[in-house]
Amino acid sequence: MSHPPEVRPHAQGGAGAALPRRRVLQLSGVATVGAALPALGGVSAQASSSVRTVDVDTRVVTGAFNRALFSCTGYAQLKLDGSALALDSYRQLNPVGTQARIEVMMNQASPARGEFRPDQMLRFVDNTGDAYVNHVDGLGMEPVLLCAYNTGWLTQTGALNEAPTDPRAWADIVANVVSHFNGEGTDPDYRLRVRYVEVWNEPNLEQFWLGSDEEYFELFRITADLIHARFPGVLVGGPVFSPGIEGYYDYGKAFIDAAGEHMDFFVYHSYGDTPAKVVADLRLWESYIRDHTTKADPKLMVTESESFFDSAALKVQDLLGRQFSLIENSGHLLGWHQFTLLEYREGTYTFGLVRRDGSVFDRNYWPYWLFRDVRGETLRVWTQGARSRGEHVVATRDEDGRGVSVVYWRDPALADGSQPTRFTMELPGDGRDRILVVSMVSGTSGQVVAARRVDGHAGLLTETVRLAPGVAVAHTLVDAGDARVPWLGLAASAPSVTVGSTFTATARLVNTTPAAVSGVVRLIGLPGDWQVRLVSGAKEFADLETGGVASAAWEISATSAATDIAYHADVQVTGADATHSIPLRINATAS
């Protein structure tokens, strides 16, 4: 059996090759931006002439925000193998409105001619009673079905990367899958539970497709025509191709020439691309589809993507730049998927946002976390005042108007110097009290830095922060009635130590709820024989008002060797919901 879907041999590039236009950044010092936060709300008169102002009118909607640009592949693996902490780390990214790429394996869906098994057709997970798809729906994610590879009875040798011996029979399996979820298009209760279908995965790589290019193009045409005939509104995409070999642009163009009239959206994968190349490729494919088909409004989707850097700090900046580039150039883009959600090692590189133990890959997780509340409708934004090169900003509100989020970042490849930045929001004055939560990503970490209550009758909100190049900030207004969980962060002085040495872990709680809270902060998960001593702050806090901060720091002595120990801060709270920090990892090696 030749069925290697785990292997993706297209991870290429390094920091130098990936971002030739970006200078090497020393971002570690950026983390000290928090020191300026006591001045949140104003800057000195002397500095006011150089203030950059970002104005947001929360009452003026300019369009719909495409939350699917923040999709991640691999949720099934996370659900199957991830701990409760890992699942919670992902939920803190607020996946509502993103897409879930679901792998439907043809050999599992139809193991024999005339047999259809919807309970076992999904890779990694059991779908008895549609349990997995119901779970995805419950999280607010939209399915994208990847219908992949062959089934034994449609092969000559049993190899699942063979071209189907009967393309129509293979297409019939896909139709059975869609019918299972949606019903038949002629049924009165027909519904678009599934709207997006991908045909095969990376057929330009021999490990996934042994047939000719034309055989794949024919399979796509037959499948797309069948789905269109039976299931109105279901969109079929291809060729789902990899950039891992030479000639992939020619492959994509050949597919459009051969099957472009049959496709609803063009799908490709993006690995090792700069933000500039990401945008250039979007433009290239949009233009080619317009010029070579009758489609005046081409649609695209990228269902795998990653970039590669030796420096985690550079990777954070790259992801911020990429996501803003997508937001600003996504008129024809249905979705963009980061590969992958759960840790996945290939060669010397480990993909992922979240590890099985709940700790995270800082380089990927925190940029996505900063955008966690950006959704719904885009708002009118304008900037004025001091010139600011390389700035990017997006503002949204929930469709019900209860929540607002503004994310701002200056590209350190273009920005110069520390910049006082004043954010003003014209508020709806609807009588709903809200909590303003200020979040920052600097260096390779993210945290909530401040919070305060905003009166529901206020007409204008103003906050000012001083931002170094590369620091990204989010100002989020949360309906006070929905703000039930305080923020708890955890930072450590080192990710690894030698046995017998010490490191410091500092927990910081910000009350982002409307009520005073009390509680006790604990460290959870460290080896039982390690020595832990409180050295500053206090574990207990009482009657902490909205925006109040409680912190505690422990000196920890590693008395024995340990590998990849995940630990976190935990707090049981009176007056709000219990919460915990994102876990950290520590290693202790013999000296």
Short mmCIF file of C-alpha atoms in Angstrom, two decimals, residues 236-521:
data_model
loop_
_atom_site.label_atom_id
_atom_site.label_comp_id
_atom_site.label_asym_id
_atom_site.label_seq_id
_atom_site.Cartn_x
_atom_site.Cartn_y
_atom_site.Cartn_z
CA VAL A 236 -15.89 22.34 -5.73
CA GLY A 237 -12.24 23.34 -5.60
CA GLY A 238 -8.94 22.14 -7.01
CA PRO A 239 -6.24 21.32 -7.86
CA VAL A 240 -5.05 21.55 -4.21
CA PHE A 241 -1.46 21.52 -5.44
CA SER A 242 1.89 21.74 -3.69
CA PRO A 243 4.63 24.33 -4.30
CA GLY A 244 7.23 21.70 -3.42
CA ILE A 245 8.41 20.92 -6.95
CA GLU A 246 9.56 22.88 -9.96
CA GLY A 247 6.90 23.85 -12.46
CA TYR A 248 4.06 24.27 -10.01
CA TYR A 249 2.96 27.53 -11.62
CA ASP A 250 2.73 25.71 -14.95
CA TYR A 251 0.72 22.99 -13.24
CA GLY A 252 -1.79 25.46 -11.84
CA LYS A 253 -2.18 27.18 -15.19
CA ALA A 254 -2.65 23.85 -16.98
CA PHE A 255 -5.40 22.95 -14.51
CA ILE A 256 -7.20 26.25 -15.11
CA ASP A 257 -6.94 25.76 -18.88
CA ALA A 258 -8.29 22.21 -18.63
CA ALA A 259 -10.85 22.46 -15.82
CA GLY A 260 -11.25 26.12 -14.94
CA GLU A 261 -14.82 26.31 -16.23
CA HIS A 262 -15.79 23.42 -13.95
CA MET A 263 -14.20 24.67 -10.73
CA ASP A 264 -15.82 27.02 -8.24
CA PHE A 265 -12.65 27.93 -6.39
CA PHE A 266 -8.95 27.52 -7.08
CA VAL A 267 -6.99 25.79 -4.29
CA TYR A 268 -3.27 25.77 -3.70
CA HIS A 269 -0.76 25.47 -0.87
CA SER A 270 1.73 28.12 0.21
CA TYR A 271 5.04 27.23 1.86
CA GLY A 272 8.01 29.50 2.47
CA ASP A 273 6.34 32.57 0.95
CA THR A 274 6.89 36.15 2.10
CA PRO A 275 3.82 38.35 2.61
CA ALA A 276 4.70 40.11 -0.64
CA LYS A 277 4.78 36.82 -2.55
CA VAL A 278 1.53 35.72 -0.92
CA VAL A 279 -0.18 38.80 -2.36
CA ALA A 280 1.58 38.46 -5.72
CA ASP A 281 0.38 34.87 -6.06
CA LEU A 282 -3.19 35.84 -5.22
CA ARG A 283 -3.07 38.47 -7.94
CA LEU A 284 -1.45 36.09 -10.43
CA TRP A 285 -4.12 33.42 -10.03
CA GLU A 286 -7.00 35.88 -10.00
CA SER A 287 -5.73 37.39 -13.23
CA TYR A 288 -5.05 34.06 -14.93
CA ILE A 289 -8.51 32.73 -14.10
CA ARG A 290 -10.16 35.89 -15.45
CA ASP A 291 -8.11 35.75 -18.65
CA HIS A 292 -8.54 32.01 -19.31
CA THR A 293 -12.10 31.31 -18.16
CA THR A 294 -15.44 33.10 -18.19
CA LYS A 295 -15.23 33.69 -14.43
CA ALA A 296 -15.14 37.43 -13.77
CA ASP A 297 -15.08 37.00 -9.99
CA PRO A 298 -12.59 34.18 -9.32
CA LYS A 299 -12.50 32.58 -5.88
CA LEU A 300 -9.40 31.14 -4.22
CA MET A 301 -8.61 29.13 -1.11
CA VAL A 302 -5.27 28.19 0.45
CA THR A 303 -5.68 25.08 2.62
CA GLU A 304 -2.07 24.67 3.80
CA SER A 305 0.52 27.36 4.54
CA GLU A 306 3.64 27.93 6.59
CA SER A 307 6.84 29.99 6.48
CA PHE A 308 10.19 29.05 7.96
CA PHE A 309 12.58 31.03 10.14
CA ASP A 310 15.46 30.27 12.45
CA SER A 311 14.31 33.19 14.60
CA ALA A 312 10.97 32.93 16.42
CA ALA A 313 10.88 36.74 16.69
CA LEU A 314 11.18 37.07 12.92
CA LYS A 315 8.43 34.49 12.46
CA VAL A 316 6.06 36.50 14.68
CA GLN A 317 6.64 39.56 12.49
CA ASP A 318 6.20 37.52 9.33
CA LEU A 319 2.84 36.16 10.48
CA LEU A 320 1.61 39.59 11.52
CA GLY A 321 2.62 40.89 8.10
CA ARG A 322 1.06 37.95 6.28
CA GLN A 323 -2.26 38.16 8.09
CA PHE A 324 -2.56 41.90 7.53
CA SER A 325 -1.65 41.34 3.87
CA LEU A 326 -4.44 38.79 3.61
CA ILE A 327 -6.95 41.10 5.30
CA GLU A 328 -6.03 43.93 2.95
CA ASN A 329 -6.04 41.81 -0.23
CA SER A 330 -8.65 39.12 0.36
CA GLY A 331 -11.51 40.20 -1.88
CA HIS A 332 -11.44 36.87 -3.74
CA LEU A 333 -10.06 34.65 -0.98
CA LEU A 334 -12.53 32.24 0.64
CA GLY A 335 -10.16 31.01 3.32
CA TRP A 336 -6.53 30.67 4.39
CA HIS A 337 -5.36 27.72 6.51
CA GLN A 338 -2.21 27.58 8.63
CA PHE A 339 -0.52 24.16 8.62
CA THR A 340 -0.99 22.80 11.21
CA LEU A 341 -2.83 23.26 14.49
CA LEU A 342 -1.34 20.39 16.52
CA GLU A 343 2.41 19.85 16.68
CA TYR A 344 3.63 17.76 13.74
CA ARG A 345 7.28 17.00 13.11
CA GLU A 346 8.66 16.52 9.62
CA GLY A 347 12.39 16.11 9.27
CA THR A 348 14.03 18.73 11.48
CA TYR A 349 11.04 21.09 11.53
CA THR A 350 7.99 20.98 13.78
CA PHE A 351 4.80 22.56 12.49
CA GLY A 352 2.04 23.68 14.81
CA LEU A 353 0.36 26.28 16.99
CA VAL A 354 -0.38 24.08 20.01
CA ARG A 355 1.43 21.12 21.56
CA ARG A 356 -0.34 18.10 22.99
CA ASP A 357 0.30 19.30 26.53
CA GLY A 358 -1.30 22.71 25.89
CA SER A 359 1.90 24.73 25.61
CA VAL A 360 2.19 26.69 22.39
CA PHE A 361 4.59 27.56 19.61
CA ASP A 362 5.07 31.23 20.41
CA ARG A 363 6.09 32.07 16.85
CA ASN A 364 2.70 30.99 15.48
CA TYR A 365 0.26 31.16 18.38
CA TRP A 366 0.56 34.73 19.63
CA PRO A 367 0.02 36.49 16.27
CA TYR A 368 -3.21 34.52 15.86
CA TRP A 369 -4.17 35.19 19.48
CA LEU A 370 -3.94 38.95 18.96
CA PHE A 371 -6.65 38.70 16.27
CA ARG A 372 -8.88 36.44 18.42
CA ASP A 373 -11.73 38.96 18.65
CA VAL A 374 -11.57 40.32 15.10
CA ARG A 375 -14.78 39.16 13.43
CA GLY A 376 -18.16 40.24 12.10
CA GLU A 377 -18.25 43.56 10.25
CA THR A 378 -15.38 45.89 9.36
CA LEU A 379 -15.57 49.46 10.61
CA ARG A 380 -14.52 52.84 9.28
CA VAL A 381 -10.92 53.62 10.34
CA TRP A 382 -8.76 56.61 9.52
CA THR A 383 -5.31 57.66 10.70
CA GLN A 384 -3.82 61.11 11.05
CA GLY A 385 -1.03 63.02 12.73
CA ALA A 386 2.60 62.02 12.77
CA ARG A 387 3.75 60.14 9.68
CA SER A 388 3.94 56.41 10.34
CA ARG A 389 5.55 54.12 7.80
CA GLY A 390 4.58 50.47 7.62
CA GLU A 391 1.41 50.75 9.70
CA HIS A 392 -1.53 48.37 9.38
CA VAL A 393 -4.86 48.52 11.17
CA VAL A 394 -8.16 46.66 11.09
CA ALA A 395 -11.30 47.34 13.13
CA THR A 396 -14.38 45.15 13.43
CA ARG A 397 -17.51 44.76 15.45
CA ASP A 398 -19.65 41.74 16.15
CA GLU A 399 -22.74 41.57 13.98
CA ASP A 400 -24.90 42.28 17.02
CA GLY A 401 -22.74 45.32 17.83
CA ARG A 402 -21.82 44.09 21.31
CA GLY A 403 -18.09 43.64 20.75
CA VAL A 404 -15.47 45.78 18.98
CA SER A 405 -11.82 45.00 18.23
CA VAL A 406 -9.05 47.15 16.73
CA VAL A 407 -5.66 45.61 15.88
CA TYR A 408 -2.69 47.82 14.97
CA TRP A 409 0.89 46.96 13.95
CA ARG A 410 3.87 48.73 12.39
CA ASP A 411 6.13 46.63 10.19
CA PRO A 412 9.62 46.89 11.75
CA ALA A 413 11.17 46.64 8.29
CA LEU A 414 9.68 50.08 7.54
CA ALA A 415 8.80 51.76 10.84
CA ASP A 416 11.20 54.09 12.63
CA GLY A 417 11.39 54.71 16.35
CA SER A 418 8.99 54.50 19.24
CA GLN A 419 5.63 56.06 18.44
CA PRO A 420 2.94 57.47 20.77
CA THR A 421 -0.30 56.18 19.26
CA ARG A 422 -3.72 57.44 20.32
CA PHE A 423 -6.73 55.23 19.66
CA THR A 424 -10.14 56.88 19.66
CA MET A 425 -13.44 55.06 19.26
CA GLU A 426 -16.73 56.77 18.58
CA LEU A 427 -19.12 54.60 20.58
CA PRO A 428 -22.76 53.72 19.93
CA GLY A 429 -23.93 55.06 23.30
CA ASP A 430 -26.41 52.19 23.52
CA GLY A 431 -26.41 51.97 27.30
CA ARG A 432 -24.38 48.74 27.37
CA ASP A 433 -21.39 48.91 29.68
CA ARG A 434 -18.30 47.34 28.17
CA ILE A 435 -14.85 46.25 29.29
CA LEU A 436 -11.90 47.62 27.32
CA VAL A 437 -9.16 44.98 27.12
CA VAL A 438 -5.74 46.02 25.78
CA SER A 439 -3.58 43.16 24.47
CA MET A 440 -0.06 43.25 23.08
CA VAL A 441 2.26 40.96 21.20
CA SER A 442 5.92 41.91 21.53
CA GLY A 443 8.98 39.83 20.87
CA THR A 444 7.68 36.26 21.01
CA SER A 445 4.94 36.58 23.61
CA GLY A 446 1.48 37.98 24.08
CA GLN A 447 -0.36 39.29 27.09
CA VAL A 448 -3.26 41.39 28.27
CA VAL A 449 -1.66 44.58 29.58
CA ALA A 450 -4.63 46.63 30.81
CA ALA A 451 -8.40 46.71 31.20
CA ARG A 452 -11.05 49.17 32.34
CA ARG A 453 -14.81 49.59 32.38
CA VAL A 454 -16.44 51.85 29.76
CA ASP A 455 -19.79 53.42 30.57
CA GLY A 456 -22.53 52.43 28.15
CA HIS A 457 -23.59 56.05 27.64
CA ALA A 458 -20.10 57.29 26.73
CA GLY A 459 -19.79 58.70 23.23
CA LEU A 460 -16.00 58.58 22.86
CA LEU A 461 -13.20 56.38 24.17
CA THR A 462 -9.53 57.41 24.02
CA GLU A 463 -6.43 55.39 24.90
CA THR A 464 -2.80 56.18 24.12
CA VAL A 465 0.16 53.81 24.10
CA ARG A 466 3.77 54.17 23.02
CA LEU A 467 4.67 51.44 20.53
CA ALA A 468 8.08 50.32 19.34
CA PRO A 469 8.36 49.01 15.76
CA GLY A 470 7.07 45.46 15.54
CA VAL A 471 4.86 45.65 18.63
CA ALA A 472 1.23 44.85 17.83
CA VAL A 473 -1.67 45.98 19.99
CA ALA A 474 -5.36 45.12 20.14
CA HIS A 475 -8.04 47.23 21.79
CA THR A 476 -11.13 45.12 22.38
CA LEU A 477 -14.47 46.19 23.80
CA VAL A 478 -16.32 43.28 25.38
CA ASP A 479 -19.92 43.51 26.55
CA ALA A 480 -19.71 43.62 30.34
CA GLY A 481 -22.31 40.89 30.57
CA ASP A 482 -20.08 38.55 28.54
CA ALA A 483 -16.84 39.29 30.43
CA ARG A 484 -16.69 36.41 32.90
CA VAL A 485 -13.04 35.36 32.83
CA PRO A 486 -10.01 37.36 34.04
CA TRP A 487 -6.74 37.14 32.13
CA LEU A 488 -3.95 35.08 33.68
CA GLY A 489 -0.54 35.10 32.06
CA LEU A 490 2.65 33.24 32.94
CA ALA A 491 6.22 34.15 32.00
CA ALA A 492 9.50 32.44 32.85
CA SER A 493 13.08 33.62 32.97
CA ALA A 494 14.29 30.56 31.05
CA PRO A 495 12.92 27.64 29.01
CA SER A 496 15.74 25.34 30.13
CA VAL A 497 18.12 25.06 33.08
CA THR A 498 20.72 22.70 34.44
CA VAL A 499 19.95 20.51 37.42
CA GLY A 500 20.69 22.41 40.61
CA SER A 501 20.08 25.84 39.11
CA THR A 502 17.04 28.08 39.43
CA PHE A 503 14.65 30.03 37.26
CA THR A 504 11.77 32.40 37.96
CA ALA A 505 8.14 32.04 36.93
CA THR A 506 5.85 35.06 37.20
CA ALA A 507 2.07 34.90 37.07
CA ARG A 508 0.14 38.07 36.27
CA LEU A 509 -3.63 38.35 36.59
CA VAL A 510 -5.60 41.24 35.07
CA ASN A 511 -9.23 41.57 36.10
CA THR A 512 -11.00 41.85 32.75
CA THR A 513 -14.44 41.33 34.31
CA PRO A 514 -16.92 43.97 35.53
CA ALA A 515 -16.93 42.77 39.16
CA ALA A 516 -14.32 42.72 41.91
CA VAL A 517 -12.63 39.32 42.19
CA SER A 518 -10.70 37.41 44.84
CA GLY A 519 -8.68 34.23 44.62
CA VAL A 520 -5.46 32.28 44.96
CA VAL A 521 -2.91 31.70 42.18
#
